[in-house]
Amino acid sequence: MARTVALIAALAATASAFVAPGAAAPRLSPRRAGDDVEPPPDATTKRIQSMVDDNTVMLFMKGTKIFPQCGFSNMAVQILNAIGQDFETYDCLSDENVRSTIKEFSDWPTIPQLYVDGEFVGGSDIMLEMYEAGELQEMIEVAAAS
């Protein structure tokens, strides 16, 4: 730690030698592990749009199909498994950019979020209502056939 502080101080002193007289030297701050540079917001939106466009049934959830990380995501997976059509998932817990952007993308505040044939359907509560009414099965079957 002391070597790091000394190195930063030396870099700051060196940087100030290249600054015009009277001008303030730029502040240097160390990057730490985990200080990832965030992609521009539109890059994440494009990734989400691509996943929605490329998959007939796309579920953004917490966890994976095999290991859902919340009860609502688990319920969404169980509903889709009961319908029996192929579906893709994306673990929003693995990517903070997607986790925050998906809520803006759909204008829906919670995860999981289901998209069928490029259209936002809703969260697990809406999925359950539609499933119980037979509407979700029909929507997915029509989308899969097209």
PDB file of N, CA and C in Angstrom, residues 20-112:
ATOM      1  N   ALA A  20       1.392  23.695 -17.778  1.00  0.00           N
ATOM      2  CA  ALA A  20       1.825  25.078 -17.981  1.00  0.00           C
ATOM      3  C   ALA A  20       1.932  25.786 -16.641  1.00  0.00           C
ATOM      4  N   PRO A  21       2.906  26.687 -16.500  1.00  0.00           N
ATOM      5  CA  PRO A  21       3.051  27.424 -15.236  1.00  0.00           C
ATOM      6  C   PRO A  21       1.749  28.133 -14.869  1.00  0.00           C
ATOM      7  N   GLY A  22       1.369  27.998 -13.615  1.00  0.00           N
ATOM      8  CA  GLY A  22       0.150  28.635 -13.107  1.00  0.00           C
ATOM      9  C   GLY A  22      -1.107  27.793 -13.287  1.00  0.00           C
ATOM     10  N   ALA A  23      -1.057  26.759 -14.134  1.00  0.00           N
ATOM     11  CA  ALA A  23      -2.220  25.897 -14.350  1.00  0.00           C
ATOM     12  C   ALA A  23      -2.213  24.777 -13.318  1.00  0.00           C
ATOM     13  N   ALA A  24      -3.383  24.289 -13.000  1.00  0.00           N
ATOM     14  CA  ALA A  24      -3.490  23.210 -12.010  1.00  0.00           C
ATOM     15  C   ALA A  24      -3.127  21.880 -12.660  1.00  0.00           C
ATOM     16  N   ALA A  25      -2.403  21.069 -11.921  1.00  0.00           N
ATOM     17  CA  ALA A  25      -2.059  19.728 -12.403  1.00  0.00           C
ATOM     18  C   ALA A  25      -3.300  18.850 -12.357  1.00  0.00           C
ATOM     19  N   PRO A  26      -3.450  17.938 -13.317  1.00  0.00           N
ATOM     20  CA  PRO A  26      -4.611  17.035 -13.281  1.00  0.00           C
ATOM     21  C   PRO A  26      -4.511  16.099 -12.084  1.00  0.00           C
ATOM     22  N   ARG A  27      -5.677  15.753 -11.533  1.00  0.00           N
ATOM     23  CA  ARG A  27      -5.697  14.814 -10.405  1.00  0.00           C
ATOM     24  C   ARG A  27      -5.578  13.403 -10.950  1.00  0.00           C
ATOM     25  N   LEU A  28      -4.728  12.635 -10.335  1.00  0.00           N
ATOM     26  CA  LEU A  28      -4.580  11.238 -10.698  1.00  0.00           C
ATOM     27  C   LEU A  28      -5.196  10.393  -9.598  1.00  0.00           C
ATOM     28  N   SER A  29      -5.968   9.436 -10.002  1.00  0.00           N
ATOM     29  CA  SER A  29      -6.541   8.543  -8.999  1.00  0.00           C
ATOM     30  C   SER A  29      -6.297   7.112  -9.458  1.00  0.00           C
ATOM     31  N   PRO A  30      -5.960   6.253  -8.528  1.00  0.00           N
ATOM     32  CA  PRO A  30      -5.672   4.863  -8.908  1.00  0.00           C
ATOM     33  C   PRO A  30      -6.944   4.134  -9.298  1.00  0.00           C
ATOM     34  N   ARG A  31      -6.836   3.242 -10.286  1.00  0.00           N
ATOM     35  CA  ARG A  31      -7.944   2.344 -10.621  1.00  0.00           C
ATOM     36  C   ARG A  31      -7.809   1.119  -9.754  1.00  0.00           C
ATOM     37  N   ARG A  32      -8.900   0.647  -9.276  1.00  0.00           N
ATOM     38  CA  ARG A  32      -8.905  -0.550  -8.443  1.00  0.00           C
ATOM     39  C   ARG A  32      -9.575  -1.675  -9.193  1.00  0.00           C
ATOM     40  N   ALA A  33      -9.264  -2.889  -8.799  1.00  0.00           N
ATOM     41  CA  ALA A  33      -9.941  -4.042  -9.396  1.00  0.00           C
ATOM     42  C   ALA A  33     -11.439  -3.870  -9.195  1.00  0.00           C
ATOM     43  N   GLY A  34     -12.196  -4.113 -10.233  1.00  0.00           N
ATOM     44  CA  GLY A  34     -13.643  -3.958 -10.141  1.00  0.00           C
ATOM     45  C   GLY A  34     -14.127  -2.601 -10.592  1.00  0.00           C
ATOM     46  N   ASP A  35     -13.209  -1.652 -10.827  1.00  0.00           N
ATOM     47  CA  ASP A  35     -13.591  -0.328 -11.330  1.00  0.00           C
ATOM     48  C   ASP A  35     -13.728  -0.415 -12.843  1.00  0.00           C
ATOM     49  N   ASP A  36     -14.712  -1.138 -13.298  1.00  0.00           N
ATOM     50  CA  ASP A  36     -14.902  -1.322 -14.728  1.00  0.00           C
ATOM     51  C   ASP A  36     -15.456  -0.053 -15.351  1.00  0.00           C
ATOM     52  N   VAL A  37     -15.020   0.209 -16.531  1.00  0.00           N
ATOM     53  CA  VAL A  37     -15.536   1.350 -17.275  1.00  0.00           C
ATOM     54  C   VAL A  37     -16.889   0.944 -17.828  1.00  0.00           C
ATOM     55  N   GLU A  38     -17.907   1.751 -17.567  1.00  0.00           N
ATOM     56  CA  GLU A  38     -19.246   1.426 -18.036  1.00  0.00           C
ATOM     57  C   GLU A  38     -19.368   1.759 -19.512  1.00  0.00           C
ATOM     58  N   PRO A  39     -20.004   0.878 -20.283  1.00  0.00           N
ATOM     59  CA  PRO A  39     -20.225   1.196 -21.688  1.00  0.00           C
ATOM     60  C   PRO A  39     -21.268   2.306 -21.802  1.00  0.00           C
ATOM     61  N   PRO A  40     -21.296   3.000 -22.913  1.00  0.00           N
ATOM     62  CA  PRO A  40     -22.323   4.028 -23.087  1.00  0.00           C
ATOM     63  C   PRO A  40     -23.704   3.393 -22.926  1.00  0.00           C
ATOM     64  N   PRO A  41     -24.659   4.126 -22.377  1.00  0.00           N
ATOM     65  CA  PRO A  41     -25.987   3.546 -22.143  1.00  0.00           C
ATOM     66  C   PRO A  41     -26.604   2.944 -23.403  1.00  0.00           C
ATOM     67  N   ASP A  42     -26.374   3.568 -24.554  1.00  0.00           N
ATOM     68  CA  ASP A  42     -26.997   3.044 -25.762  1.00  0.00           C
ATOM     69  C   ASP A  42     -26.398   1.695 -26.169  1.00  0.00           C
ATOM     70  N   ALA A  43     -25.163   1.392 -25.765  1.00  0.00           N
ATOM     71  CA  ALA A  43     -24.567   0.088 -26.066  1.00  0.00           C
ATOM     72  C   ALA A  43     -25.313  -1.023 -25.327  1.00  0.00           C
ATOM     73  N   THR A  44     -25.666  -0.781 -24.080  1.00  0.00           N
ATOM     74  CA  THR A  44     -26.422  -1.775 -23.314  1.00  0.00           C
ATOM     75  C   THR A  44     -27.826  -1.921 -23.885  1.00  0.00           C
ATOM     76  N   THR A  45     -28.434  -0.817 -24.253  1.00  0.00           N
ATOM     77  CA  THR A  45     -29.771  -0.864 -24.859  1.00  0.00           C
ATOM     78  C   THR A  45     -29.731  -1.676 -26.152  1.00  0.00           C
ATOM     79  N   LYS A  46     -28.686  -1.495 -26.953  1.00  0.00           N
ATOM     80  CA  LYS A  46     -28.548  -2.255 -28.195  1.00  0.00           C
ATOM     81  C   LYS A  46     -28.384  -3.748 -27.914  1.00  0.00           C
ATOM     82  N   ARG A  47     -27.619  -4.084 -26.862  1.00  0.00           N
ATOM     83  CA  ARG A  47     -27.461  -5.496 -26.482  1.00  0.00           C
ATOM     84  C   ARG A  47     -28.801  -6.104 -26.099  1.00  0.00           C
ATOM     85  N   ILE A  48     -29.566  -5.363 -25.294  1.00  0.00           N
ATOM     86  CA  ILE A  48     -30.886  -5.856 -24.872  1.00  0.00           C
ATOM     87  C   ILE A  48     -31.781  -6.030 -26.090  1.00  0.00           C
ATOM     88  N   GLN A  49     -31.816  -5.024 -26.963  1.00  0.00           N
ATOM     89  CA  GLN A  49     -32.657  -5.099 -28.161  1.00  0.00           C
ATOM     90  C   GLN A  49     -32.264  -6.289 -29.023  1.00  0.00           C
ATOM     91  N   SER A  50     -30.980  -6.538 -29.133  1.00  0.00           N
ATOM     92  CA  SER A  50     -30.497  -7.675 -29.915  1.00  0.00           C
ATOM     93  C   SER A  50     -30.973  -9.000 -29.321  1.00  0.00           C
ATOM     94  N   MET A  51     -30.910  -9.136 -27.994  1.00  0.00           N
ATOM     95  CA  MET A  51     -31.383 -10.363 -27.347  1.00  0.00           C
ATOM     96  C   MET A  51     -32.881 -10.556 -27.572  1.00  0.00           C
ATOM     97  N   VAL A  52     -33.640  -9.459 -27.462  1.00  0.00           N
ATOM     98  CA  VAL A  52     -35.095  -9.525 -27.667  1.00  0.00           C
ATOM     99  C   VAL A  52     -35.412  -9.886 -29.120  1.00  0.00           C
ATOM    100  N   ASP A  53     -34.667  -9.286 -30.065  1.00  0.00           N
ATOM    101  CA  ASP A  53     -34.909  -9.544 -31.484  1.00  0.00           C
ATOM    102  C   ASP A  53     -34.501 -10.946 -31.907  1.00  0.00           C
ATOM    103  N   ASP A  54     -33.433 -11.469 -31.309  1.00  0.00           N
ATOM    104  CA  ASP A  54     -32.870 -12.755 -31.736  1.00  0.00           C
ATOM    105  C   ASP A  54     -33.540 -13.976 -31.107  1.00  0.00           C
ATOM    106  N   ASN A  55     -34.385 -13.769 -30.103  1.00  0.00           N
ATOM    107  CA  ASN A  55     -35.008 -14.887 -29.394  1.00  0.00           C
ATOM    108  C   ASN A  55     -36.518 -14.713 -29.349  1.00  0.00           C
ATOM    109  N   THR A  56     -37.241 -15.713 -29.844  1.00  0.00           N
ATOM    110  CA  THR A  56     -38.705 -15.635 -29.870  1.00  0.00           C
ATOM    111  C   THR A  56     -39.266 -15.441 -28.472  1.00  0.00           C
ATOM    112  N   VAL A  57     -38.741 -16.177 -27.500  1.00  0.00           N
ATOM    113  CA  VAL A  57     -39.164 -16.037 -26.099  1.00  0.00           C
ATOM    114  C   VAL A  57     -37.909 -15.737 -25.283  1.00  0.00           C
ATOM    115  N   MET A  58     -37.873 -14.545 -24.699  1.00  0.00           N
ATOM    116  CA  MET A  58     -36.692 -14.072 -23.967  1.00  0.00           C
ATOM    117  C   MET A  58     -37.115 -13.627 -22.579  1.00  0.00           C
ATOM    118  N   LEU A  59     -36.484 -14.223 -21.568  1.00  0.00           N
ATOM    119  CA  LEU A  59     -36.785 -13.880 -20.177  1.00  0.00           C
ATOM    120  C   LEU A  59     -35.549 -13.270 -19.522  1.00  0.00           C
ATOM    121  N   PHE A  60     -35.664 -12.029 -19.093  1.00  0.00           N
ATOM    122  CA  PHE A  60     -34.625 -11.392 -18.291  1.00  0.00           C
ATOM    123  C   PHE A  60     -34.992 -11.678 -16.843  1.00  0.00           C
ATOM    124  N   MET A  61     -34.067 -12.300 -16.122  1.00  0.00           N
ATOM    125  CA  MET A  61     -34.400 -12.799 -14.794  1.00  0.00           C
ATOM    126  C   MET A  61     -33.221 -12.658 -13.843  1.00  0.00           C
ATOM    127  N   LYS A  62     -33.464 -12.988 -12.598  1.00  0.00           N
ATOM    128  CA  LYS A  62     -32.401 -13.058 -11.590  1.00  0.00           C
ATOM    129  C   LYS A  62     -32.018 -14.521 -11.455  1.00  0.00           C
ATOM    130  N   GLY A  63     -30.807 -14.841 -11.887  1.00  0.00           N
ATOM    131  CA  GLY A  63     -30.343 -16.212 -11.878  1.00  0.00           C
ATOM    132  C   GLY A  63     -30.461 -16.834 -13.252  1.00  0.00           C
ATOM    133  N   THR A  64     -30.471 -18.159 -13.276  1.00  0.00           N
ATOM    134  CA  THR A  64     -30.533 -18.906 -14.526  1.00  0.00           C
ATOM    135  C   THR A  64     -31.734 -19.844 -14.513  1.00  0.00           C
ATOM    136  N   LYS A  65     -32.006 -20.446 -15.669  1.00  0.00           N
ATOM    137  CA  LYS A  65     -33.102 -21.429 -15.750  1.00  0.00           C
ATOM    138  C   LYS A  65     -32.915 -22.525 -14.703  1.00  0.00           C
ATOM    139  N   ILE A  66     -31.684 -22.965 -14.561  1.00  0.00           N
ATOM    140  CA  ILE A  66     -31.380 -24.074 -13.656  1.00  0.00           C
ATOM    141  C   ILE A  66     -31.371 -23.626 -12.200  1.00  0.00           C
ATOM    142  N   PHE A  67     -30.953 -22.375 -11.971  1.00  0.00           N
ATOM    143  CA  PHE A  67     -30.822 -21.894 -10.588  1.00  0.00           C
ATOM    144  C   PHE A  67     -31.349 -20.456 -10.467  1.00  0.00           C
ATOM    145  N   PRO A  68     -32.690 -20.296 -10.490  1.00  0.00           N
ATOM    146  CA  PRO A  68     -33.262 -18.956 -10.297  1.00  0.00           C
ATOM    147  C   PRO A  68     -32.876 -18.407  -8.922  1.00  0.00           C
ATOM    148  N   GLN A  69     -32.633 -17.107  -8.859  1.00  0.00           N
ATOM    149  CA  GLN A  69     -32.171 -16.484  -7.622  1.00  0.00           C
ATOM    150  C   GLN A  69     -33.261 -15.734  -6.865  1.00  0.00           C
ATOM    151  N   CYS A  70     -34.496 -15.781  -7.350  1.00  0.00           N
ATOM    152  CA  CYS A  70     -35.605 -15.202  -6.578  1.00  0.00           C
ATOM    153  C   CYS A  70     -36.875 -15.973  -6.908  1.00  0.00           C
ATOM    154  N   GLY A  71     -37.844 -15.875  -6.044  1.00  0.00           N
ATOM    155  CA  GLY A  71     -39.094 -16.603  -6.219  1.00  0.00           C
ATOM    156  C   GLY A  71     -39.859 -16.201  -7.462  1.00  0.00           C
ATOM    157  N   PHE A  72     -39.822 -14.914  -7.811  1.00  0.00           N
ATOM    158  CA  PHE A  72     -40.539 -14.443  -8.995  1.00  0.00           C
ATOM    159  C   PHE A  72     -39.900 -14.989 -10.273  1.00  0.00           C
ATOM    160  N   SER A  73     -38.567 -14.989 -10.316  1.00  0.00           N
ATOM    161  CA  SER A  73     -37.870 -15.569 -11.467  1.00  0.00           C
ATOM    162  C   SER A  73     -38.129 -17.065 -11.543  1.00  0.00           C
ATOM    163  N   ASN A  74     -38.150 -17.738 -10.411  1.00  0.00           N
ATOM    164  CA  ASN A  74     -38.444 -19.169 -10.380  1.00  0.00           C
ATOM    165  C   ASN A  74     -39.841 -19.438 -10.933  1.00  0.00           C
ATOM    166  N   MET A  75     -40.817 -18.635 -10.513  1.00  0.00           N
ATOM    167  CA  MET A  75     -42.176 -18.816 -10.997  1.00  0.00           C
ATOM    168  C   MET A  75     -42.236 -18.603 -12.512  1.00  0.00           C
ATOM    169  N   ALA A  76     -41.534 -17.584 -13.022  1.00  0.00           N
ATOM    170  CA  ALA A  76     -41.523 -17.311 -14.459  1.00  0.00           C
ATOM    171  C   ALA A  76     -40.950 -18.502 -15.233  1.00  0.00           C
ATOM    172  N   VAL A  77     -39.858 -19.066 -14.740  1.00  0.00           N
ATOM    173  CA  VAL A  77     -39.237 -20.226 -15.386  1.00  0.00           C
ATOM    174  C   VAL A  77     -40.188 -21.424 -15.344  1.00  0.00           C
ATOM    175  N   GLN A  78     -40.840 -21.654 -14.205  1.00  0.00           N
ATOM    176  CA  GLN A  78     -41.764 -22.788 -14.085  1.00  0.00           C
ATOM    177  C   GLN A  78     -42.929 -22.651 -15.064  1.00  0.00           C
ATOM    178  N   ILE A  79     -43.434 -21.437 -15.233  1.00  0.00           N
ATOM    179  CA  ILE A  79     -44.529 -21.204 -16.188  1.00  0.00           C
ATOM    180  C   ILE A  79     -44.058 -21.526 -17.604  1.00  0.00           C
ATOM    181  N   LEU A  80     -42.896 -21.002 -17.971  1.00  0.00           N
ATOM    182  CA  LEU A  80     -42.382 -21.245 -19.323  1.00  0.00           C
ATOM    183  C   LEU A  80     -42.052 -22.722 -19.529  1.00  0.00           C
ATOM    184  N   ASN A  81     -41.522 -23.379 -18.527  1.00  0.00           N
ATOM    185  CA  ASN A  81     -41.254 -24.818 -18.631  1.00  0.00           C
ATOM    186  C   ASN A  81     -42.559 -25.597 -18.831  1.00  0.00           C
ATOM    187  N   ALA A  82     -43.619 -25.172 -18.134  1.00  0.00           N
ATOM    188  CA  ALA A  82     -44.909 -25.857 -18.260  1.00  0.00           C
ATOM    189  C   ALA A  82     -45.485 -25.704 -19.668  1.00  0.00           C
ATOM    190  N   ILE A  83     -45.213 -24.576 -20.311  1.00  0.00           N
ATOM    191  CA  ILE A  83     -45.699 -24.362 -21.679  1.00  0.00           C
ATOM    192  C   ILE A  83     -44.959 -25.270 -22.652  1.00  0.00           C
ATOM    193  N   GLY A  84     -43.680 -25.509 -22.386  1.00  0.00           N
ATOM    194  CA  GLY A  84     -42.940 -26.491 -23.160  1.00  0.00           C
ATOM    195  C   GLY A  84     -42.232 -25.981 -24.407  1.00  0.00           C
ATOM    196  N   GLN A  85     -42.304 -24.707 -24.702  1.00  0.00           N
ATOM    197  CA  GLN A  85     -41.581 -24.147 -25.849  1.00  0.00           C
ATOM    198  C   GLN A  85     -40.185 -23.718 -25.402  1.00  0.00           C
ATOM    199  N   ASP A  86     -39.233 -23.717 -26.340  1.00  0.00           N
ATOM    200  CA  ASP A  86     -37.884 -23.247 -26.025  1.00  0.00           C
ATOM    201  C   ASP A  86     -37.925 -21.771 -25.650  1.00  0.00           C
ATOM    202  N   PHE A  87     -37.077 -21.407 -24.714  1.00  0.00           N
ATOM    203  CA  PHE A  87     -36.939 -20.004 -24.344  1.00  0.00           C
ATOM    204  C   PHE A  87     -35.517 -19.745 -23.882  1.00  0.00           C
ATOM    205  N   GLU A  88     -35.098 -18.504 -24.034  1.00  0.00           N
ATOM    206  CA  GLU A  88     -33.772 -18.079 -23.604  1.00  0.00           C
ATOM    207  C   GLU A  88     -33.906 -17.199 -22.378  1.00  0.00           C
ATOM    208  N   THR A  89     -32.857 -17.194 -21.567  1.00  0.00           N
ATOM    209  CA  THR A  89     -32.850 -16.332 -20.385  1.00  0.00           C
ATOM    210  C   THR A  89     -31.558 -15.534 -20.342  1.00  0.00           C
ATOM    211  N   TYR A  90     -31.600 -14.448 -19.590  1.00  0.00           N
ATOM    212  CA  TYR A  90     -30.399 -13.660 -19.321  1.00  0.00           C
ATOM    213  C   TYR A  90     -30.394 -13.347 -17.830  1.00  0.00           C
ATOM    214  N   ASP A  91     -29.276 -13.640 -17.172  1.00  0.00           N
ATOM    215  CA  ASP A  91     -29.133 -13.403 -15.734  1.00  0.00           C
ATOM    216  C   ASP A  91     -28.767 -11.935 -15.498  1.00  0.00           C
ATOM    217  N   CYS A  92     -29.733 -11.149 -15.084  1.00  0.00           N
ATOM    218  CA  CYS A  92     -29.502  -9.720 -14.839  1.00  0.00           C
ATOM    219  C   CYS A  92     -28.596  -9.470 -13.643  1.00  0.00           C
ATOM    220  N   LEU A  93     -28.459 -10.446 -12.765  1.00  0.00           N
ATOM    221  CA  LEU A  93     -27.557 -10.287 -11.620  1.00  0.00           C
ATOM    222  C   LEU A  93     -26.092 -10.316 -12.051  1.00  0.00           C
ATOM    223  N   SER A  94     -25.832 -10.857 -13.228  1.00  0.00           N
ATOM    224  CA  SER A  94     -24.450 -10.964 -13.705  1.00  0.00           C
ATOM    225  C   SER A  94     -23.975  -9.692 -14.401  1.00  0.00           C
ATOM    226  N   ASP A  95     -24.874  -8.740 -14.631  1.00  0.00           N
ATOM    227  CA  ASP A  95     -24.512  -7.543 -15.386  1.00  0.00           C
ATOM    228  C   ASP A  95     -25.340  -6.355 -14.887  1.00  0.00           C
ATOM    229  N   GLU A  96     -24.723  -5.504 -14.103  1.00  0.00           N
ATOM    230  CA  GLU A  96     -25.427  -4.359 -13.513  1.00  0.00           C
ATOM    231  C   GLU A  96     -25.966  -3.419 -14.591  1.00  0.00           C
ATOM    232  N   ASN A  97     -25.248  -3.287 -15.706  1.00  0.00           N
ATOM    233  CA  ASN A  97     -25.732  -2.410 -16.784  1.00  0.00           C
ATOM    234  C   ASN A  97     -27.056  -2.912 -17.345  1.00  0.00           C
ATOM    235  N   VAL A  98     -27.140  -4.200 -17.612  1.00  0.00           N
ATOM    236  CA  VAL A  98     -28.396  -4.768 -18.121  1.00  0.00           C
ATOM    237  C   VAL A  98     -29.465  -4.695 -17.040  1.00  0.00           C
ATOM    238  N   ARG A  99     -29.087  -4.977 -15.811  1.00  0.00           N
ATOM    239  CA  ARG A  99     -30.063  -4.968 -14.703  1.00  0.00           C
ATOM    240  C   ARG A  99     -30.750  -3.610 -14.569  1.00  0.00           C
ATOM    241  N   SER A 100     -29.990  -2.528 -14.712  1.00  0.00           N
ATOM    242  CA  SER A 100     -30.606  -1.204 -14.584  1.00  0.00           C
ATOM    243  C   SER A 100     -31.257  -0.742 -15.888  1.00  0.00           C
ATOM    244  N   THR A 101     -30.650  -1.068 -17.020  1.00  0.00           N
ATOM    245  CA  THR A 101     -31.166  -0.582 -18.304  1.00  0.00           C
ATOM    246  C   THR A 101     -32.441  -1.300 -18.726  1.00  0.00           C
ATOM    247  N   ILE A 102     -32.592  -2.579 -18.367  1.00  0.00           N
ATOM    248  CA  ILE A 102     -33.784  -3.326 -18.781  1.00  0.00           C
ATOM    249  C   ILE A 102     -35.050  -2.678 -18.210  1.00  0.00           C
ATOM    250  N   LYS A 103     -34.942  -2.076 -17.047  1.00  0.00           N
ATOM    251  CA  LYS A 103     -36.100  -1.431 -16.419  1.00  0.00           C
ATOM    252  C   LYS A 103     -36.514  -0.184 -17.193  1.00  0.00           C
ATOM    253  N   GLU A 104     -35.539   0.531 -17.738  1.00  0.00           N
ATOM    254  CA  GLU A 104     -35.831   1.701 -18.576  1.00  0.00           C
ATOM    255  C   GLU A 104     -36.309   1.253 -19.958  1.00  0.00           C
ATOM    256  N   PHE A 105     -35.696   0.194 -20.470  1.00  0.00           N
ATOM    257  CA  PHE A 105     -36.008  -0.325 -21.796  1.00  0.00           C
ATOM    258  C   PHE A 105     -37.494  -0.665 -21.917  1.00  0.00           C
ATOM    259  N   SER A 106     -38.026  -1.290 -20.884  1.00  0.00           N
ATOM    260  CA  SER A 106     -39.421  -1.738 -20.902  1.00  0.00           C
ATOM    261  C   SER A 106     -40.365  -0.789 -20.185  1.00  0.00           C
ATOM    262  N   ASP A 107     -39.803   0.163 -19.458  1.00  0.00           N
ATOM    263  CA  ASP A 107     -40.591   1.036 -18.588  1.00  0.00           C
ATOM    264  C   ASP A 107     -41.368   0.187 -17.570  1.00  0.00           C
ATOM    265  N   TRP A 108     -40.676  -0.836 -17.066  1.00  0.00           N
ATOM    266  CA  TRP A 108     -41.249  -1.763 -16.075  1.00  0.00           C
ATOM    267  C   TRP A 108     -40.249  -1.853 -14.928  1.00  0.00           C
ATOM    268  N   PRO A 109     -40.674  -1.648 -13.685  1.00  0.00           N
ATOM    269  CA  PRO A 109     -39.712  -1.482 -12.593  1.00  0.00           C
ATOM    270  C   PRO A 109     -39.104  -2.752 -11.999  1.00  0.00           C
ATOM    271  N   THR A 110     -39.596  -3.907 -12.395  1.00  0.00           N
ATOM    272  CA  THR A 110     -39.132  -5.127 -11.719  1.00  0.00           C
ATOM    273  C   THR A 110     -38.594  -6.160 -12.710  1.00  0.00           C
ATOM    274  N   ILE A 111     -37.861  -7.100 -12.153  1.00  0.00           N
ATOM    275  CA  ILE A 111     -37.338  -8.257 -12.874  1.00  0.00           C
ATOM    276  C   ILE A 111     -37.924  -9.474 -12.171  1.00  0.00           C
ATOM    277  N   PRO A 112     -38.423 -10.470 -12.900  1.00  0.00           N
ATOM    278  CA  PRO A 112     -38.197 -10.827 -14.285  1.00  0.00           C
ATOM    279  C   PRO A 112     -39.077 -10.040 -15.264  1.00  0.00           C
TER     280      PRO A 112
END
